[in-house]
Coordinates of C-alpha atoms in Angstrom, one line a residue:
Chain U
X1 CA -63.4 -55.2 -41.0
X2 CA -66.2 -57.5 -40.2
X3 CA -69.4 -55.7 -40.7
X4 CA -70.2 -57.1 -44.0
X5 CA -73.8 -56.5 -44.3
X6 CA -76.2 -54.3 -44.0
X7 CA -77.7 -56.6 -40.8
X8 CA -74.4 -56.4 -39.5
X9 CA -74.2 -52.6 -39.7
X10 CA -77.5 -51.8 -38.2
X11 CA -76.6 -54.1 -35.0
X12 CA -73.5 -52.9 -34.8
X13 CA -75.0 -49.1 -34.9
X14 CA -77.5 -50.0 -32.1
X15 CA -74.9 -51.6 -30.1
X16 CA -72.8 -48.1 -29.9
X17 CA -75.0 -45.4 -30.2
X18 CA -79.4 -44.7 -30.2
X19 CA -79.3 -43.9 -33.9
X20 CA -82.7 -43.2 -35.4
X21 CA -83.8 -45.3 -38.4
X22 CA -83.1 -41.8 -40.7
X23 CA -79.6 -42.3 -39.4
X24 CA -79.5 -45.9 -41.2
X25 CA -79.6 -45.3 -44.6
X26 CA -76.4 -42.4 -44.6
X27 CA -74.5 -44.8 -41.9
X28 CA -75.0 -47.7 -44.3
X29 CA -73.2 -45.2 -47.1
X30 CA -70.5 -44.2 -45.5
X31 CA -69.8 -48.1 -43.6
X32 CA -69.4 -49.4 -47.6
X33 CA -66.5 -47.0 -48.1
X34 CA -64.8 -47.3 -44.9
X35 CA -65.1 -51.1 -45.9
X36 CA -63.6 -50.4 -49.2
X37 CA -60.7 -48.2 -47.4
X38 CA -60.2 -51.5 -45.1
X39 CA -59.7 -54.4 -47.7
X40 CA -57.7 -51.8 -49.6
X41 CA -55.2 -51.9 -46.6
X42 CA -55.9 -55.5 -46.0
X43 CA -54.5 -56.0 -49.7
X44 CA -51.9 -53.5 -49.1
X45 CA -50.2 -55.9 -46.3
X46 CA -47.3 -58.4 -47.3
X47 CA -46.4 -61.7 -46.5
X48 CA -44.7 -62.1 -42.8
X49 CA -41.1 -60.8 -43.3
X50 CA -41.7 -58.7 -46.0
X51 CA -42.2 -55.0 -46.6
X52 CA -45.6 -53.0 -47.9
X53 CA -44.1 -51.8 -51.6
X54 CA -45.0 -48.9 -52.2
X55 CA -43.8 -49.0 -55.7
X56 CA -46.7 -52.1 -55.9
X57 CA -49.7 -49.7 -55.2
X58 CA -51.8 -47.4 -57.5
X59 CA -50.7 -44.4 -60.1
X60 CA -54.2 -43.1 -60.0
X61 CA -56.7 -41.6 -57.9
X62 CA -59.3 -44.7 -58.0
X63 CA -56.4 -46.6 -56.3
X64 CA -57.0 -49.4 -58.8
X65 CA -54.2 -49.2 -61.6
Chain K
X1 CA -53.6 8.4 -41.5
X2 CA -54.1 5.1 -43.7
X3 CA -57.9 4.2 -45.5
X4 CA -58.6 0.9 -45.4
X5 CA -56.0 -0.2 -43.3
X6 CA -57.7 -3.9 -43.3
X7 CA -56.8 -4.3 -46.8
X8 CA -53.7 -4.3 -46.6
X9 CA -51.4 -7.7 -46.1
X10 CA -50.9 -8.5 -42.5
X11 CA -46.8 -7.8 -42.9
X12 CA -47.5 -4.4 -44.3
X13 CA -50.7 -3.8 -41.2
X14 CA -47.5 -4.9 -38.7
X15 CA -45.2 -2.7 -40.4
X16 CA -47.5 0.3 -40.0
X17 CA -48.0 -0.3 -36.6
X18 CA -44.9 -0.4 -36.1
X19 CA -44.1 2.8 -37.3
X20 CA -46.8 4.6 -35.8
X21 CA -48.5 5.1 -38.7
X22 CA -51.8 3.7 -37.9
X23 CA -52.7 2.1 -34.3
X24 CA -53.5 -0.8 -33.8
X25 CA -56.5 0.1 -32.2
X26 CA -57.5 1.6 -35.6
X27 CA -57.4 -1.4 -37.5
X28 CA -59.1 -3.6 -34.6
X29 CA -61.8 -1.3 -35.3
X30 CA -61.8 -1.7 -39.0
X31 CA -61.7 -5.3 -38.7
X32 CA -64.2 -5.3 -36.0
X33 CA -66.5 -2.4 -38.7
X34 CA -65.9 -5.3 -41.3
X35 CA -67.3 -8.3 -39.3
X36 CA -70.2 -6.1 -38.7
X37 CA -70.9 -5.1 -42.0
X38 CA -70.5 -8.7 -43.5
X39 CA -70.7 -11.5 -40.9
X40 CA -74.6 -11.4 -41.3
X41 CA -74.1 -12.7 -44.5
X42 CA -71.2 -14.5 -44.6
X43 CA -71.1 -16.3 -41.5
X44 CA -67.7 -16.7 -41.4
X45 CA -67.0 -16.2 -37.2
X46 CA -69.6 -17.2 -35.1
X47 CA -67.8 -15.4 -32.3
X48 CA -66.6 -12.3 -32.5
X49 CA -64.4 -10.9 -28.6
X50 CA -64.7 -6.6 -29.6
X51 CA -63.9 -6.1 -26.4
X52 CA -61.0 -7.9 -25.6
X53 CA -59.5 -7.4 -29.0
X54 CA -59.8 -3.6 -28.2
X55 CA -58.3 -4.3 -24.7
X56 CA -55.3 -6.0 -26.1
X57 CA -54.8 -3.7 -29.0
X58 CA -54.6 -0.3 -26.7
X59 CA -52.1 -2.6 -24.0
X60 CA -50.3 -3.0 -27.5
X61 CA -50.2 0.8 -28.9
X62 CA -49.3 1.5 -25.1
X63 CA -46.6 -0.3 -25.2
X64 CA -45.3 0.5 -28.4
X65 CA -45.6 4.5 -27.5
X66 CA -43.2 3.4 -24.7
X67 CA -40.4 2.0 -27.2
X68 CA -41.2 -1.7 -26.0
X69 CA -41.1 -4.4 -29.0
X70 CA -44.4 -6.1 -28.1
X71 CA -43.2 -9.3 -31.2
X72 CA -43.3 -9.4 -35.2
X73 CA -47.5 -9.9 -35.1
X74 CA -48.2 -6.7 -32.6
X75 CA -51.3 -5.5 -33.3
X76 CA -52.8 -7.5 -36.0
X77 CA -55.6 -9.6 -35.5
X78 CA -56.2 -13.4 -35.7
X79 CA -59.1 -15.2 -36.7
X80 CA -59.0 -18.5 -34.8
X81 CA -61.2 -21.7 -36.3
X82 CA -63.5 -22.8 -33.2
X83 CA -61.6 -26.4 -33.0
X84 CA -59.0 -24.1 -31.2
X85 CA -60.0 -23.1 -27.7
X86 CA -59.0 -19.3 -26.6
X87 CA -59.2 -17.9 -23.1
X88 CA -62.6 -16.4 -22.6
X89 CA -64.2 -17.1 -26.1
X90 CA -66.8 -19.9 -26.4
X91 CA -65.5 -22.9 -28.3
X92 CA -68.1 -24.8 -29.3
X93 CA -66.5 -26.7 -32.4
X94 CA -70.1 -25.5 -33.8
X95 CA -71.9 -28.0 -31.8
X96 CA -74.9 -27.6 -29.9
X97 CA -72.9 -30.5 -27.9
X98 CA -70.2 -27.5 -26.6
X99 CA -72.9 -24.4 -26.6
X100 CA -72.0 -23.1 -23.3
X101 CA -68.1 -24.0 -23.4
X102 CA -65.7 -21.2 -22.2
X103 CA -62.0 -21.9 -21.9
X104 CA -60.6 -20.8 -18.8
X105 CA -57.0 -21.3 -20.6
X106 CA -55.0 -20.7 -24.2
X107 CA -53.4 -23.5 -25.8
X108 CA -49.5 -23.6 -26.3
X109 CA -50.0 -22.5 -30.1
X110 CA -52.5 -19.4 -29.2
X111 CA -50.1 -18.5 -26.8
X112 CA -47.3 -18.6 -28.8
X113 CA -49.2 -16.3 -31.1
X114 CA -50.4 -13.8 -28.6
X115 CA -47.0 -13.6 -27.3
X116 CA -46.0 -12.4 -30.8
X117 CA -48.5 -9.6 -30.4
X118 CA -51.3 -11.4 -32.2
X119 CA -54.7 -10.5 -31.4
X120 CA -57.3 -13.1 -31.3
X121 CA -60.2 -11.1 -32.6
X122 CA -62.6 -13.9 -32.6
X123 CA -63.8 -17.8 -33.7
X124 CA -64.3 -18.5 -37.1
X125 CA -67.2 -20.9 -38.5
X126 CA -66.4 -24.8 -39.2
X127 CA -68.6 -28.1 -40.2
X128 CA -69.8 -29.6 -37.1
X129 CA -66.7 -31.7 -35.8
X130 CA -65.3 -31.5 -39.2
X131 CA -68.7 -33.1 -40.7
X132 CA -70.5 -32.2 -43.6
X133 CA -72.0 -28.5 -43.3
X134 CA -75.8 -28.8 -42.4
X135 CA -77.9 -26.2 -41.6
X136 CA -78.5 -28.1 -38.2
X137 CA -75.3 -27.2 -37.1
X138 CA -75.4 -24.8 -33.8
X139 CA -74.6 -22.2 -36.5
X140 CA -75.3 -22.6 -40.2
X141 CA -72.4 -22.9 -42.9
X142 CA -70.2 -20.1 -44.2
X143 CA -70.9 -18.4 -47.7
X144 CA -67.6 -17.6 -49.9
X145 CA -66.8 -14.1 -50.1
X146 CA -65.3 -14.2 -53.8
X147 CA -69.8 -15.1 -54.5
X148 CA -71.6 -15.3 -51.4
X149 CA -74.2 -17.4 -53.4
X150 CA -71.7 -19.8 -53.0
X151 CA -70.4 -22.2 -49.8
X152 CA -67.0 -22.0 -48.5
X153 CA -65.0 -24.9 -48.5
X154 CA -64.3 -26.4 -45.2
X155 CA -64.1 -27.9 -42.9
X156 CA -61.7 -24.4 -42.1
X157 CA -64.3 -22.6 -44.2
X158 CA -65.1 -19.7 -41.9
X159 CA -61.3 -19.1 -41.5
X160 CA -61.1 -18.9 -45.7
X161 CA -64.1 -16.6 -45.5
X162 CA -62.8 -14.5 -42.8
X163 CA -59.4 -13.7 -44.1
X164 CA -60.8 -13.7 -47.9
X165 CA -63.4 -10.6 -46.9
X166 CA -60.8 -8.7 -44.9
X167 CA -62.1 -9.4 -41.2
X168 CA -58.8 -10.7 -39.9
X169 CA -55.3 -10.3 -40.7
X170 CA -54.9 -13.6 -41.1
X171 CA -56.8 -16.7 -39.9
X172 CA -55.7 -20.2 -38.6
X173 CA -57.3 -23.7 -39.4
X174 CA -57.4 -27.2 -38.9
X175 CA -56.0 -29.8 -41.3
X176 CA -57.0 -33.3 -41.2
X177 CA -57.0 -33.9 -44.7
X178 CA -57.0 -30.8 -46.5
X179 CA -59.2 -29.0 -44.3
X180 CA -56.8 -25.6 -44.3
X181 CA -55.5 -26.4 -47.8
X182 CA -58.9 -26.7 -49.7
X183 CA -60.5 -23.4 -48.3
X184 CA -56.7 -21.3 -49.0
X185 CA -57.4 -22.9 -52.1
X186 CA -60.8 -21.5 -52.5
X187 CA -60.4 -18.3 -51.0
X188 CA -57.5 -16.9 -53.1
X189 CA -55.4 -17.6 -50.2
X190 CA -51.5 -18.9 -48.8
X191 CA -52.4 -21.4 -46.5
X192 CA -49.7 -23.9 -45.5
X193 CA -50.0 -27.3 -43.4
X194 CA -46.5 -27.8 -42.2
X195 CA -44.3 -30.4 -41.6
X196 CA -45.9 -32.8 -38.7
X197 CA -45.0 -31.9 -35.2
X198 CA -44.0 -28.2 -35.7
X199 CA -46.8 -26.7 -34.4
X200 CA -47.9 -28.7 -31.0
X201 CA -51.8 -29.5 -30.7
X202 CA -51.3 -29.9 -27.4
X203 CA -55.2 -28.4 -25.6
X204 CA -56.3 -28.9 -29.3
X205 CA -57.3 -32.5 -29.6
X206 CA -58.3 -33.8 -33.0
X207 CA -56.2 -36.3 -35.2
X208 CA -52.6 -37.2 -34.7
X209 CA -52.1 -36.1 -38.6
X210 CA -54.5 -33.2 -38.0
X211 CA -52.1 -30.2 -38.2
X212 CA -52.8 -26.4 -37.1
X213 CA -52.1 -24.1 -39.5
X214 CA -52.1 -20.3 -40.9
X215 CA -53.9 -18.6 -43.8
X216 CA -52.7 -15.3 -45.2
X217 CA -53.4 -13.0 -47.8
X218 CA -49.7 -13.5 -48.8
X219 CA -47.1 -15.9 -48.8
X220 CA -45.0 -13.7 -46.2
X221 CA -47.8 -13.2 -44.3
X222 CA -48.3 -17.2 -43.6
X223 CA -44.6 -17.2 -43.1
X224 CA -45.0 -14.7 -40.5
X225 CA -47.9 -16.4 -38.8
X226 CA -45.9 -19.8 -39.1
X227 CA -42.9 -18.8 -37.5
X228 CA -44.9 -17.3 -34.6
X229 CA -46.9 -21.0 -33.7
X230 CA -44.2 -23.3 -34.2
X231 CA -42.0 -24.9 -31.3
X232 CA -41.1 -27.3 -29.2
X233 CA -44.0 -28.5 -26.2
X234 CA -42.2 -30.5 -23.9
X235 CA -45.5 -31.9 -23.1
X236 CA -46.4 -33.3 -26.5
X237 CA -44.9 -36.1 -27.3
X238 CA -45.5 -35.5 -31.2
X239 CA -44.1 -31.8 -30.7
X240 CA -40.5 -31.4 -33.0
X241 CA -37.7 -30.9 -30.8
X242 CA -35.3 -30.4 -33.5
X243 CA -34.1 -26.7 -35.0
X244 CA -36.3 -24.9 -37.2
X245 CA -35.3 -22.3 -39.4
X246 CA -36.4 -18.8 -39.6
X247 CA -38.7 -18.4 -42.5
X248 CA -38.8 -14.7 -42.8
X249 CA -35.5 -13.8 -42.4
X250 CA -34.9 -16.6 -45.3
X251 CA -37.8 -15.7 -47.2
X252 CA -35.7 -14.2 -50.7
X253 CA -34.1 -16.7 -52.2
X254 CA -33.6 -17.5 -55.9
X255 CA -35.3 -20.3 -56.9
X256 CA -34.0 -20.3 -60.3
X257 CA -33.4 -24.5 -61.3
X258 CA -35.5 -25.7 -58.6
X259 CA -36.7 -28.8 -59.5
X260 CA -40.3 -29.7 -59.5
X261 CA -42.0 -32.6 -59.7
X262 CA -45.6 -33.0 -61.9
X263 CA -47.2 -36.2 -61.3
X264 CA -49.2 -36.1 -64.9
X265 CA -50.2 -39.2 -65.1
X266 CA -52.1 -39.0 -61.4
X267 CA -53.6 -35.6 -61.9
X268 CA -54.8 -36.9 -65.0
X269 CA -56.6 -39.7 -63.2
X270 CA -58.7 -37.3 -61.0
X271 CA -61.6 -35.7 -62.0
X272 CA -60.4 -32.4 -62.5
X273 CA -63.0 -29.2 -63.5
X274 CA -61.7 -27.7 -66.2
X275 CA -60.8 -24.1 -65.2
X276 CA -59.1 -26.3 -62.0
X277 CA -56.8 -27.4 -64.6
X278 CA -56.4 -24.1 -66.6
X279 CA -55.3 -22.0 -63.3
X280 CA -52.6 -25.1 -62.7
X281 CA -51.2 -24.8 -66.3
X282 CA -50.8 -21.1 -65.7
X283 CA -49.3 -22.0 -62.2
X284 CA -46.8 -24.2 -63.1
X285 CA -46.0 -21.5 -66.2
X286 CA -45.1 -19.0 -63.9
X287 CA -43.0 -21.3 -61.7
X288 CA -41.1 -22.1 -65.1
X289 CA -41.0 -18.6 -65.9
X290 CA -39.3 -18.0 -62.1
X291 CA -36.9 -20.5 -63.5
X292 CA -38.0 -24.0 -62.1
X293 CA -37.5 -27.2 -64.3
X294 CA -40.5 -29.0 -64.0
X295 CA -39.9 -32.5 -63.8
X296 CA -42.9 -34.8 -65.2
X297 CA -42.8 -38.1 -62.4
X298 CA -44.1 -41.4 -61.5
X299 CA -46.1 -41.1 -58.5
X300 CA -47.6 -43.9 -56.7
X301 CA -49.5 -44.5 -53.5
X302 CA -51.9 -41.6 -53.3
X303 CA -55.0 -43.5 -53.5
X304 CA -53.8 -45.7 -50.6
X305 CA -52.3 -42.9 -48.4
X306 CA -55.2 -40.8 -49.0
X307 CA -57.8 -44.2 -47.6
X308 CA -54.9 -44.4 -45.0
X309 CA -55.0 -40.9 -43.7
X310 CA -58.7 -41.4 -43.3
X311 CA -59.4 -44.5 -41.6
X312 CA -57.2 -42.7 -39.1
X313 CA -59.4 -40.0 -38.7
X314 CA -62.5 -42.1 -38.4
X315 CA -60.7 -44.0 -36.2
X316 CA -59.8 -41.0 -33.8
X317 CA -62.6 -39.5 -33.9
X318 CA -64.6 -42.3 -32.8
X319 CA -62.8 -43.1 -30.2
X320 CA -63.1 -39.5 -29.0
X321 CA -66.9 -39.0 -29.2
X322 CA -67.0 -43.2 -28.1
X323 CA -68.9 -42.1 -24.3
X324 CA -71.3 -39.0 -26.0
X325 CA -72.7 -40.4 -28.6
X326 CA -74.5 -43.0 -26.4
X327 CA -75.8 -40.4 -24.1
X328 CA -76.0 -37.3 -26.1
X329 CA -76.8 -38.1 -29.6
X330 CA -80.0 -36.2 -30.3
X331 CA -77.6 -33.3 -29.5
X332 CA -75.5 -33.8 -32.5
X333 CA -75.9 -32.7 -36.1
X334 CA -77.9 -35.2 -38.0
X335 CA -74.6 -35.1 -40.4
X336 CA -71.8 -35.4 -38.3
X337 CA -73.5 -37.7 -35.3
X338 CA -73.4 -40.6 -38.3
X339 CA -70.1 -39.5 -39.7
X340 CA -68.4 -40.1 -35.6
X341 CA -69.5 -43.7 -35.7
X342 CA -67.6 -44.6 -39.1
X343 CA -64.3 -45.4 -36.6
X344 CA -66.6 -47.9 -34.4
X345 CA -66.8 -50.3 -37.7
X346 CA -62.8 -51.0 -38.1
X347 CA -60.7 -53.7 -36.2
X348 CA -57.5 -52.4 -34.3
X349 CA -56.0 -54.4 -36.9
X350 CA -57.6 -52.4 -40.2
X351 CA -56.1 -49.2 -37.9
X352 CA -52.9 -50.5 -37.4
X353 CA -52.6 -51.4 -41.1
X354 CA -53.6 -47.9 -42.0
X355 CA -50.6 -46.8 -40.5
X356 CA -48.3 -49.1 -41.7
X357 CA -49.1 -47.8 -45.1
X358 CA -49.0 -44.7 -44.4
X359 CA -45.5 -45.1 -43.1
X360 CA -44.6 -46.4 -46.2
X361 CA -45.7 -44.3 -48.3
X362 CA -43.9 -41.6 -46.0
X363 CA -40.5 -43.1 -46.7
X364 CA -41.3 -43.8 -50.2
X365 CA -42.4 -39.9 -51.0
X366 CA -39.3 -39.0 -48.9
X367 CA -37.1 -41.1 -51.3
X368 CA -39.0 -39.9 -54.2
X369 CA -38.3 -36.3 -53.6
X370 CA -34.4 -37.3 -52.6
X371 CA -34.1 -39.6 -55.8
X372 CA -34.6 -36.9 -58.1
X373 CA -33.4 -33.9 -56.2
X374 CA -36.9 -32.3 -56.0
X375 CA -37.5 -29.5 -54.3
X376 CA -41.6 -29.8 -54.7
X377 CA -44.3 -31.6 -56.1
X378 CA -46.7 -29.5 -58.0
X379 CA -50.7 -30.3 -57.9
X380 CA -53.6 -28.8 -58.1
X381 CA -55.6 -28.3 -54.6
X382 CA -58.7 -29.7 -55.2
X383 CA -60.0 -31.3 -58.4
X384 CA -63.1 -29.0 -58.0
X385 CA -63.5 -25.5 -58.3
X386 CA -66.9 -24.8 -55.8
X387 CA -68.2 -26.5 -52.6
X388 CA -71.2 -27.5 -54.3
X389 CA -69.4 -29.8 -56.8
X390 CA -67.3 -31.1 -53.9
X391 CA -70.1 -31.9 -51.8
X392 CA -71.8 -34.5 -54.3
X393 CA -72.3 -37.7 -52.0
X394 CA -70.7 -40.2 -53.6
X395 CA -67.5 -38.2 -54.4
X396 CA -67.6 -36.4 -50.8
X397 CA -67.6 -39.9 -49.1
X398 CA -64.9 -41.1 -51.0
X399 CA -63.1 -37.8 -50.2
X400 CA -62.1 -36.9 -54.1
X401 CA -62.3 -33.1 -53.0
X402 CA -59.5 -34.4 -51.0
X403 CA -57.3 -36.9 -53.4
X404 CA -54.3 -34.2 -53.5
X405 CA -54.3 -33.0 -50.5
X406 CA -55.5 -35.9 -47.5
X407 CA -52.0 -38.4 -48.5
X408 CA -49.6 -36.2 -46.4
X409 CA -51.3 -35.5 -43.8
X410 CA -50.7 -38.8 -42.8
X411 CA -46.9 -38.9 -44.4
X412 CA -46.5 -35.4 -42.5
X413 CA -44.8 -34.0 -45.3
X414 CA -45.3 -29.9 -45.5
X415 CA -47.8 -28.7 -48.3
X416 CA -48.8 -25.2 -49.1
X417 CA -52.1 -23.9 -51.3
X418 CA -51.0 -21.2 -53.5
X419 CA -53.8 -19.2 -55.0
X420 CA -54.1 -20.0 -59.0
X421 CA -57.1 -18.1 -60.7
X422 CA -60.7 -17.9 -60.9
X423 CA -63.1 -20.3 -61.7
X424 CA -66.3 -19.9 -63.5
X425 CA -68.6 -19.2 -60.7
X426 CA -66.1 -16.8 -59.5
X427 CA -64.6 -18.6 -57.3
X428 CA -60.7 -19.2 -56.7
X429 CA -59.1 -22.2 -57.5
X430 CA -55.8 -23.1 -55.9
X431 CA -52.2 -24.7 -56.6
X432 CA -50.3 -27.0 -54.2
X433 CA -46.8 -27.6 -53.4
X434 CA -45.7 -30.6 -51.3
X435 CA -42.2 -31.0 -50.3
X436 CA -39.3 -32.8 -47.7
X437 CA -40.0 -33.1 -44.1
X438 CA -38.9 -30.2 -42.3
X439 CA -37.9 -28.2 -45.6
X440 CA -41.2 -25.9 -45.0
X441 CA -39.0 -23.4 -45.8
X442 CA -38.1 -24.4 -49.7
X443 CA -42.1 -24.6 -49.7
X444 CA -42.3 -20.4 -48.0
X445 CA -39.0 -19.5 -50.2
X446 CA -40.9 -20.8 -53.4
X447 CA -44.4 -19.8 -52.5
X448 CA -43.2 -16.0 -51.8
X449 CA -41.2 -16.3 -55.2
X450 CA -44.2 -16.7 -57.1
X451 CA -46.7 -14.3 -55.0
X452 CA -44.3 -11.5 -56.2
X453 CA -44.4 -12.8 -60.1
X454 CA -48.2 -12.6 -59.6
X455 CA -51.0 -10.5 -58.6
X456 CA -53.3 -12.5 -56.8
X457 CA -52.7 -11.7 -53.4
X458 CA -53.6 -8.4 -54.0
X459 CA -56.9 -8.8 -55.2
X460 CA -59.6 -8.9 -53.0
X461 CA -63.9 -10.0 -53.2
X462 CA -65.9 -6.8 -54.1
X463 CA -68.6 -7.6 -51.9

């Protein structure tokens, strides 16, 4: 994911579509958690040769224990 | 001559007509009396086919009076969520984007059901390509039946508002990640996403772990709809070519020392409303009481499958709206126009790795179940017990509403909404069961087991 700031966001959203500047703010919101849901699967990915372990990831529903 | 004819479970409306005892004209007309007298309110269809409902319903009663077998759904009606195209009934997806859209053609699954006997009596009401309800949408949100003061829970909402108030037989959704699952839920409903690849999208579109699935009154009524949608499409690659069993014929079975799963320690972790929690305590008492050994387990993964499952939907439908959304935007819905261009912010990379893990976590819930010779995991359906609650923006982005439900749509594995009391506001809450691939039928067997130990399917909204 390389849209890492705001800047980013709002040049990427002008590149794709004629969003309105009312249609910044919610994109902004909802960009954060896809980028949360990305590094989360970044972090997810094991060394070449290995396998993703499940038995490594979360018992909870914040995905952080 | 039978009152209120569309009261009564679909199975026992197909038995009748059957019979003889009512026509199935009669109750297209009760059904079509209903959606008069309540639609204005409720908004659950937003298009309603009297005519051709009434068409297909005499050819039916016709060809019954002959001695034909016209299939195990003849002359009950269907309420189809408007993500599913029908012949001659606009399909809009409740987007000003589609207003004038009339398929000239049914889909393999709507003809699968008609071919049963179904009756597709009209569309039912859905968020804006699966968005966020707004009231900008081409037609404004659905109200729950069980307290019309209240939303429905989509995105399948006007499907669990439909069936809920009596103005279908039964109703078919969407699920992407819990989109038929959380309105059963919330509608005192069955509604069961099956295992993935049983029912073919094929004319549908939508995301490759979006699933189509039935909502009934009862558990034999979903099984009845089930059986009638799924097979083999030679055209769809996704579409299961395997055997599938025949769920009503094996509906009975004794479920006494199934084992069931209860992840604790993860349900604990969510933030469950309390009367969410009090109808699962009294579900998973009445499965003990049907003699099930609940099993407390380790479960793992959810968090990730559930970010997994939806990173594939942004991703998909991005990539679908990719063209109209630089040339038709102001036609949108302020809500689901921004929500479309979440999948233009990942790499191919962050997609791929999505579904790496969601593979994994596939095989490892597969395992899991296999391990300890489970027949089910038990959860609650949603952590929340109204829209409203679900709907707060930071939770609703994060997709809490959907923590239980959204990890197997991208394992595939089957999962059924059981209804499991009443919340505060009045509204239902629901249970969920999740089990193997391809073992729907454990999920049917189980869920009909415990709709006969309780009462819930047979009450229905006063409104």
């Amino acid at each position: 994911m390389e849209y890492r700031t705001d800047e980013q966001v709002i040049a990427r959203a002008h590149q794709i579509a004629p969003v309105t500047d009312d249609d910044i703010e919610p994109l902004i919101n909802l960009v954060n958690g896809v980028r949360e849901y990305c590094d989360l699967m970044e972090s997810l990915m094991p060394e070449l040769g290995d396998e993703i372990d499940v038995t490594k990831m979360s018992r909870n529903m914040d995905g952080d224990a | 001559m039978v009152d209120a004819p569309h009261f009564l479970a679909l199975s026992e409306q197909a038995r009748l007509i059957r019979e003889g005892s009512i026509t199935s004209v009669e109750l297209v007309q009760a059904h079509l009396d209903q959606i008069s007298k309540l639609n204005p309110q409720l908004n659950s269809f937003i298009a309603v086919d009297p005519e051709g409902a009434l068409e297909q319903a005499t050819r039916i009663d016709a060809a019954l009076a002959r001695g034909e077998n016209p299939g195990p759904l003849a002359g009950v009606t269907i309420g189809l969520k408007d993500a599913i195209p029908a012949k001659g009934i606009p399909w809009t997806i409740n987007s000003r984007l589609f207003e004038e859209r009339v398929p000239e053609d049914d889909p393999p699954v709507v003809t699968r059901l008609k071919k049963a006997g179904a009756i597709v009596i009209g569309k039912t009401n859905l968020n804006e390509f699966f968005s966020r309800p707004t009231e900008s949408d081409l037609n404004p949100p659905p109200w729950n039946p069980w307290n019309p003061e209240r939303m429905s829970v989509g995105s399948s909402s006007g499907s669990g508002a439909a069936a809920a108030a009596r103005m279908a037989s039964a109703t078919v959704g969407v699920d992407g990640g819990g989109s038929v699952r959380l309105p059963a839920g919330a509608h005192n409903l069955y509604g069961i996403k099956p295992t993935h690849g049983l029912v073919s999208r094929t004319g549908v579109g939508r995301s490759e772990h979006s699933e189509i699935c039935p909502l009934g009154f009862t558990a034999l009524d979903t099984a009845m709809m089930l059986e009638s949608m799924v097979g083999h499409e030679p055209a769809d690659d996704l579409s299961w070519a395997g055997d599938v069993p025949e769920y009503v014929a094996n509906i009975d079975a004794d479920v006494n020392g199934w084992r069931i799963g209860v992840p604790r320690a993860f349900i604990e972790s969510a933030p469950n409303e309390p009367e969410v929690m009090k109808g699962f305590e009294i579900f998973l008492t009445k499965l003990e009481e049907l003699g099930c050994e609940l099993v407390d387990i380790d479960l793992q993964g959810m968090a990730e499958a559930r970010a997994a499952t939806f990173l594939t939907l942004f991703s998909n439908s991005y990539q679908r709206h990719q063209k109209t959304v630089k040339t038709d935007w102001d036609t949108y819905g302020p809500q689901s126009r921004v929500n479309l261009l979440q999948g233009a912010f990942m790499s191919s990379t962050d997609l791929i790795n999505a579904g790496d893990v969601g593979r994994a976590f596939k095989r490892y819930f597969s395992k899991l179940l296999q391990d300890q010779n489970l027949k089910a995991i038990a959860t609650p359906t949603s952590p929340f017990a109204t829209a409203e609650r679900s709907r707060r923006p930071g939770e609703h982005s994060r997709g809490i509403n959907a923590c239980y439900t959204a990890p197997f749509n991208i394992s595939g594995h089957p999962s059924i909404s059981l209804p499991a009391g009443f919340g505060e506001a009045g509204i239902p809450v629901g249970a969920m069961l999740t089990g193997e691939l391809h073992d729907d039928l454990s999920l049917l067997q189980l869920s009909h087991a415990y709709d006969l130990a309780t009462d819930w399917s047979s009450l229905a909204p006063s409104i």
